[in-house]
PDB file of C-alpha atoms in Angstrom:
ATOM      1  CA  MET A   1     -37.758-131.595 112.818  1.00  0.00           C
ATOM      2  CA  ALA A   2     -35.937-127.527 111.844  1.00  0.00           C
ATOM      3  CA  SER A   3     -33.016-127.323 111.562  1.00  0.00           C
ATOM      4  CA  LEU A   4     -30.923-124.613 112.595  1.00  0.00           C
ATOM      5  CA  ASP A   5     -31.206-122.321 109.759  1.00  0.00           C
ATOM      6  CA  GLU A   6     -34.558-122.370 110.509  1.00  0.00           C
ATOM      7  CA  ILE A   7     -34.681-122.177 114.105  1.00  0.00           C
ATOM      8  CA  ASN A   8     -32.272-119.396 113.581  1.00  0.00           C
ATOM      9  CA  ARG A   9     -34.331-117.101 111.186  1.00  0.00           C
ATOM     10  CA  ALA A  10     -37.375-117.896 113.357  1.00  0.00           C
ATOM     11  CA  ASN A  11     -34.734-116.243 115.645  1.00  0.00           C
ATOM     12  CA  ALA A  12     -33.873-112.872 113.840  1.00  0.00           C
ATOM     13  CA  ARG A  13     -37.932-112.718 112.880  1.00  0.00           C
ATOM     14  CA  GLY A  14     -38.671-112.976 116.002  1.00  0.00           C
ATOM     15  CA  ARG A  15     -36.149-110.127 117.554  1.00  0.00           C
ATOM     16  CA  ALA A  16     -37.138-107.746 114.308  1.00  0.00           C
ATOM     17  CA  GLN A  17     -41.159-108.130 116.003  1.00  0.00           C
ATOM     18  CA  ARG A  18     -39.927-107.097 119.470  1.00  0.00           C
ATOM     19  CA  GLU A  19     -38.361-104.597 118.186  1.00  0.00           C
ATOM     20  CA  LYS A  20     -40.744-103.107 115.977  1.00  0.00           C
ATOM     21  CA  ASN A  21     -43.787-103.448 118.965  1.00  0.00           C
ATOM     22  CA  PRO A  22     -43.553-102.737 122.253  1.00  0.00           C
ATOM     23  CA  ALA A  23     -43.947-105.306 124.774  1.00  0.00           C
ATOM     24  CA  ALA A  24     -46.189-105.783 127.350  1.00  0.00           C
ATOM     25  CA  LEU A  25     -45.141-105.379 131.090  1.00  0.00           C
ATOM     26  CA  SER A  26     -48.633-106.210 132.813  1.00  0.00           C
ATOM     27  CA  ALA A  27     -52.191-106.811 131.860  1.00  0.00           C
ATOM     28  CA  ARG A  28     -55.265-106.403 133.884  1.00  0.00           C
ATOM     29  CA  TYR A  29     -59.056-106.923 133.841  1.00  0.00           C
ATOM     30  CA  ASP A  30     -59.852-103.878 135.658  1.00  0.00           C
ATOM     31  CA  ALA A  31     -63.826-105.032 137.353  1.00  0.00           C
ATOM     32  CA  ARG A  32     -64.795-101.582 137.849  1.00  0.00           C
ATOM     33  CA  SER A  33     -64.340 -99.904 134.612  1.00  0.00           C
ATOM     34  CA  GLY A  34     -64.935-103.194 132.572  1.00  0.00           C
ATOM     35  CA  LYS A  35     -61.997-103.504 131.458  1.00  0.00           C
ATOM     36  CA  ILE A  36     -58.773-104.854 129.728  1.00  0.00           C
ATOM     37  CA  VAL A  37     -55.797-102.985 131.036  1.00  0.00           C
ATOM     38  CA  ILE A  38     -52.091-103.353 129.375  1.00  0.00           C
ATOM     39  CA  ALA A  39     -48.912-101.159 130.164  1.00  0.00           C
ATOM     40  CA  LEU A  40     -45.959-101.104 127.945  1.00  0.00           C
ATOM     41  CA  ALA A  41     -43.269-101.097 127.646  1.00  0.00           C
ATOM     42  CA  SER A  42     -42.870 -97.806 125.311  1.00  0.00           C
ATOM     43  CA  GLY A  43     -44.777 -96.427 129.182  1.00  0.00           C
ATOM     44  CA  LEU A  44     -48.130 -96.502 127.086  1.00  0.00           C
ATOM     45  CA  GLU A  45     -51.284 -97.614 128.780  1.00  0.00           C
ATOM     46  CA  ILE A  46     -53.891 -98.922 126.536  1.00  0.00           C
ATOM     47  CA  ALA A  47     -57.677-100.430 127.922  1.00  0.00           C
ATOM     48  CA  PHE A  48     -60.600-101.531 125.806  1.00  0.00           C
ATOM     49  CA  ALA A  49     -63.603-103.439 126.887  1.00  0.00           C
ATOM     50  CA  PRO A  50     -63.621-107.324 126.130  1.00  0.00           C
ATOM     51  CA  PHE A  51     -67.057-107.619 124.324  1.00  0.00           C
ATOM     52  CA  ALA A  52     -64.800-105.763 121.283  1.00  0.00           C
ATOM     53  CA  ALA A  53     -61.845-108.489 121.252  1.00  0.00           C
ATOM     54  CA  GLN A  54     -62.531-111.654 118.707  1.00  0.00           C
ATOM     55  CA  GLY A  55     -62.296-114.684 121.990  1.00  0.00           C
ATOM     56  CA  LEU A  56     -63.345-112.106 125.034  1.00  0.00           C
ATOM     57  CA  GLU A  57     -67.003-111.467 123.087  1.00  0.00           C
ATOM     58  CA  HIS A  58     -68.781-113.578 126.220  1.00  0.00           C
ATOM     59  CA  ALA A  59     -66.179-114.204 128.662  1.00  0.00           C
ATOM     60  CA  SER A  60     -67.196-113.174 131.731  1.00  0.00           C
ATOM     61  CA  ALA A  61     -65.260-111.014 134.830  1.00  0.00           C
ATOM     62  CA  ALA A  62     -63.882-114.625 136.047  1.00  0.00           C
ATOM     63  CA  ASP A  63     -62.814-115.269 132.938  1.00  0.00           C
ATOM     64  CA  LEU A  64     -60.963-112.495 132.564  1.00  0.00           C
ATOM     65  CA  LYS A  65     -59.118-112.612 135.986  1.00  0.00           C
ATOM     66  CA  THR A  66     -55.993-114.930 135.209  1.00  0.00           C
ATOM     67  CA  ILE A  67     -53.871-113.239 131.832  1.00  0.00           C
ATOM     68  CA  GLU A  68     -50.665-114.242 131.596  1.00  0.00           C
ATOM     69  CA  ILE A  69     -48.163-112.667 129.601  1.00  0.00           C
ATOM     70  CA  THR A  70     -46.727-114.640 126.837  1.00  0.00           C
ATOM     71  CA  PRO A  71     -42.417-115.102 126.416  1.00  0.00           C
ATOM     72  CA  SER A  72     -42.346-112.336 124.119  1.00  0.00           C
ATOM     73  CA  GLY A  73     -44.487-109.910 125.545  1.00  0.00           C
ATOM     74  CA  LEU A  74     -46.814-109.249 122.058  1.00  0.00           C
ATOM     75  CA  GLY A  75     -49.265-112.246 123.433  1.00  0.00           C
ATOM     76  CA  LEU A  76     -51.370-111.692 126.385  1.00  0.00           C
ATOM     77  CA  HIS A  77     -53.455-115.958 126.891  1.00  0.00           C
ATOM     78  CA  PHE A  78     -56.773-116.005 128.870  1.00  0.00           C
ATOM     79  CA  PRO A  79     -56.750-119.447 130.398  1.00  0.00           C
ATOM     80  CA  LYS A  80     -60.190-119.764 131.566  1.00  0.00           C
ATOM     81  CA  ILE A  81     -60.992-119.505 127.936  1.00  0.00           C
ATOM     82  CA  ASP A  82     -58.625-120.174 125.926  1.00  0.00           C
ATOM     83  CA  ALA A  83     -57.952-117.019 124.132  1.00  0.00           C
ATOM     84  CA  ASP A  84     -55.696-115.318 122.979  1.00  0.00           C
ATOM     85  CA  ILE A  85     -54.373-111.712 121.854  1.00  0.00           C
ATOM     86  CA  TYR A  86     -51.446-110.590 119.660  1.00  0.00           C
ATOM     87  CA  ILE A  87     -50.482-107.026 120.939  1.00  0.00           C
ATOM     88  CA  PRO A  88     -49.706-105.538 117.872  1.00  0.00           C
ATOM     89  CA  ALA A  89     -52.902-106.332 116.172  1.00  0.00           C
ATOM     90  CA  LEU A  90     -54.786-104.692 119.061  1.00  0.00           C
ATOM     91  CA  LEU A  91     -52.120-101.565 118.586  1.00  0.00           C
ATOM     92  CA  GLU A  92     -52.975-101.880 114.694  1.00  0.00           C
ATOM     93  CA  GLY A  93     -56.452-100.979 115.872  1.00  0.00           C
ATOM     94  CA  PHE A  94     -57.929-105.050 115.351  1.00  0.00           C
ATOM     95  CA  LEU A  95     -59.348-106.178 118.044  1.00  0.00           C
ATOM     96  CA  GLY A  96     -59.818-110.019 115.643  1.00  0.00           C
ATOM     97  CA  SER A  97     -58.925-110.917 112.344  1.00  0.00           C
ATOM     98  CA  LYS A  98     -60.178-109.370 109.063  1.00  0.00           C
ATOM     99  CA  ALA A  99     -62.739-111.577 108.740  1.00  0.00           C
ATOM    100  CA  TRP A 100     -64.426-111.701 112.543  1.00  0.00           C
ATOM    101  CA  SER A 101     -64.114-107.135 112.375  1.00  0.00           C
ATOM    102  CA  ALA A 102     -65.288-107.458 108.280  1.00  0.00           C
ATOM    103  CA  SER A 103     -68.277-109.660 109.726  1.00  0.00           C
ATOM    104  CA  ARG A 104     -68.802-107.375 112.634  1.00  0.00           C
ATOM    105  CA  LEU A 105     -68.692-103.848 110.814  1.00  0.00           C
ATOM    106  CA  GLY A 106     -71.563-105.544 108.155  1.00  0.00           C
ATOM    107  CA  ALA A 107     -73.850-107.106 111.029  1.00  0.00           C
ATOM    108  CA  ALA A 108     -73.273-102.955 112.277  1.00  0.00           C
ATOM    109  CA  GLY A 109     -74.148-101.326 108.649  1.00  0.00           C
ATOM    110  CA  GLY A 110     -76.642-103.807 107.440  1.00  0.00           C
ATOM    111  CA  ARG A 111     -78.979-102.993 110.210  1.00  0.00           C
ATOM    112  CA  ALA A 112     -81.781-101.162 109.497  1.00  0.00           C
ATOM    113  CA  LYS A 113     -82.453 -97.608 112.184  1.00  0.00           C
ATOM    114  CA  SER A 114     -86.093 -96.379 110.698  1.00  0.00           C
ATOM    115  CA  ALA A 115     -89.031 -97.766 109.748  1.00  0.00           C
ATOM    116  CA  SER A 116     -88.636 -96.178 106.605  1.00  0.00           C
ATOM    117  CA  LYS A 117     -85.414 -97.589 106.230  1.00  0.00           C
ATOM    118  CA  ARG A 118     -86.926-100.970 106.766  1.00  0.00           C
ATOM    119  CA  GLU A 119     -89.513-100.481 104.859  1.00  0.00           C
ATOM    120  CA  ALA A 120     -87.083 -99.649 101.953  1.00  0.00           C
ATOM    121  CA  SER A 121     -85.071-102.800 101.991  1.00  0.00           C
ATOM    122  CA  ARG A 122     -88.053-104.482 101.880  1.00  0.00           C
ATOM    123  CA  GLN A 123     -89.298-103.173  98.666  1.00  0.00           C
ATOM    124  CA  ASN A 124     -86.347-102.632  96.979  1.00  0.00           C
ATOM    125  CA  GLY A 125     -85.468-106.454  97.878  1.00  0.00           C
ATOM    126  CA  LYS A 126     -89.077-107.513  96.035  1.00  0.00           C
ATOM    127  CA  LEU A 127     -88.470-106.349  92.964  1.00  0.00           C
ATOM    128  CA  GLY A 128     -84.732-107.822  92.789  1.00  0.00           C
ATOM    129  CA  GLY A 129     -82.493-105.273  95.360  1.00  0.00           C
ATOM    130  CA  ARG A 130     -81.101-101.397  95.086  1.00  0.00           C
ATOM    131  CA  PRO A 131     -82.076-100.824  91.087  1.00  0.00           C
ATOM    132  CA  ARG A 132     -78.544 -99.565  89.820  1.00  0.00           C
ATOM    133  CA  LYS A 133     -76.829 -96.120  89.399  1.00  0.00           C
ATOM    134  CA  VAL A 134     -78.429 -94.252  86.014  1.00  0.00           C
ATOM    135  CA  LYS A 135     -75.584 -91.807  84.986  1.00  0.00           C
ATOM    136  CA  ALA A 136     -76.633 -88.811  83.962  1.00  0.00           C
ATOM    137  CA  GLN A 137     -76.190 -87.723  80.421  1.00  0.00           C
TER     138      GLN A 137
END
């Protein structure tokens, strides 16, 4: 069981987070645009495509219809798929964990776009990978 001191420290951290980040006042899935729309206490309204957020990438419109705002106002919960979005991270531009975001960026960046790039990649692979850069003398 947590001590009174631990509880007080946790409450202080929670207050600091709420002061630093605007709380969600409402959240809804807009079927027409296919986006989740969040109205914040700061007056800002943000919208994003669910496929870009970790945990929501495979959600259907029916899965996104019910959105609960956490008591702190800093999180959204999607009960039909048991997924959560932390609003401060969303505002920082991350719709998932750093590892998840990096894996998506790496997968997108690693795909060859043209036949010549695919062929060069195959040839480099046969030779043991991309040649090392040679410093000019």
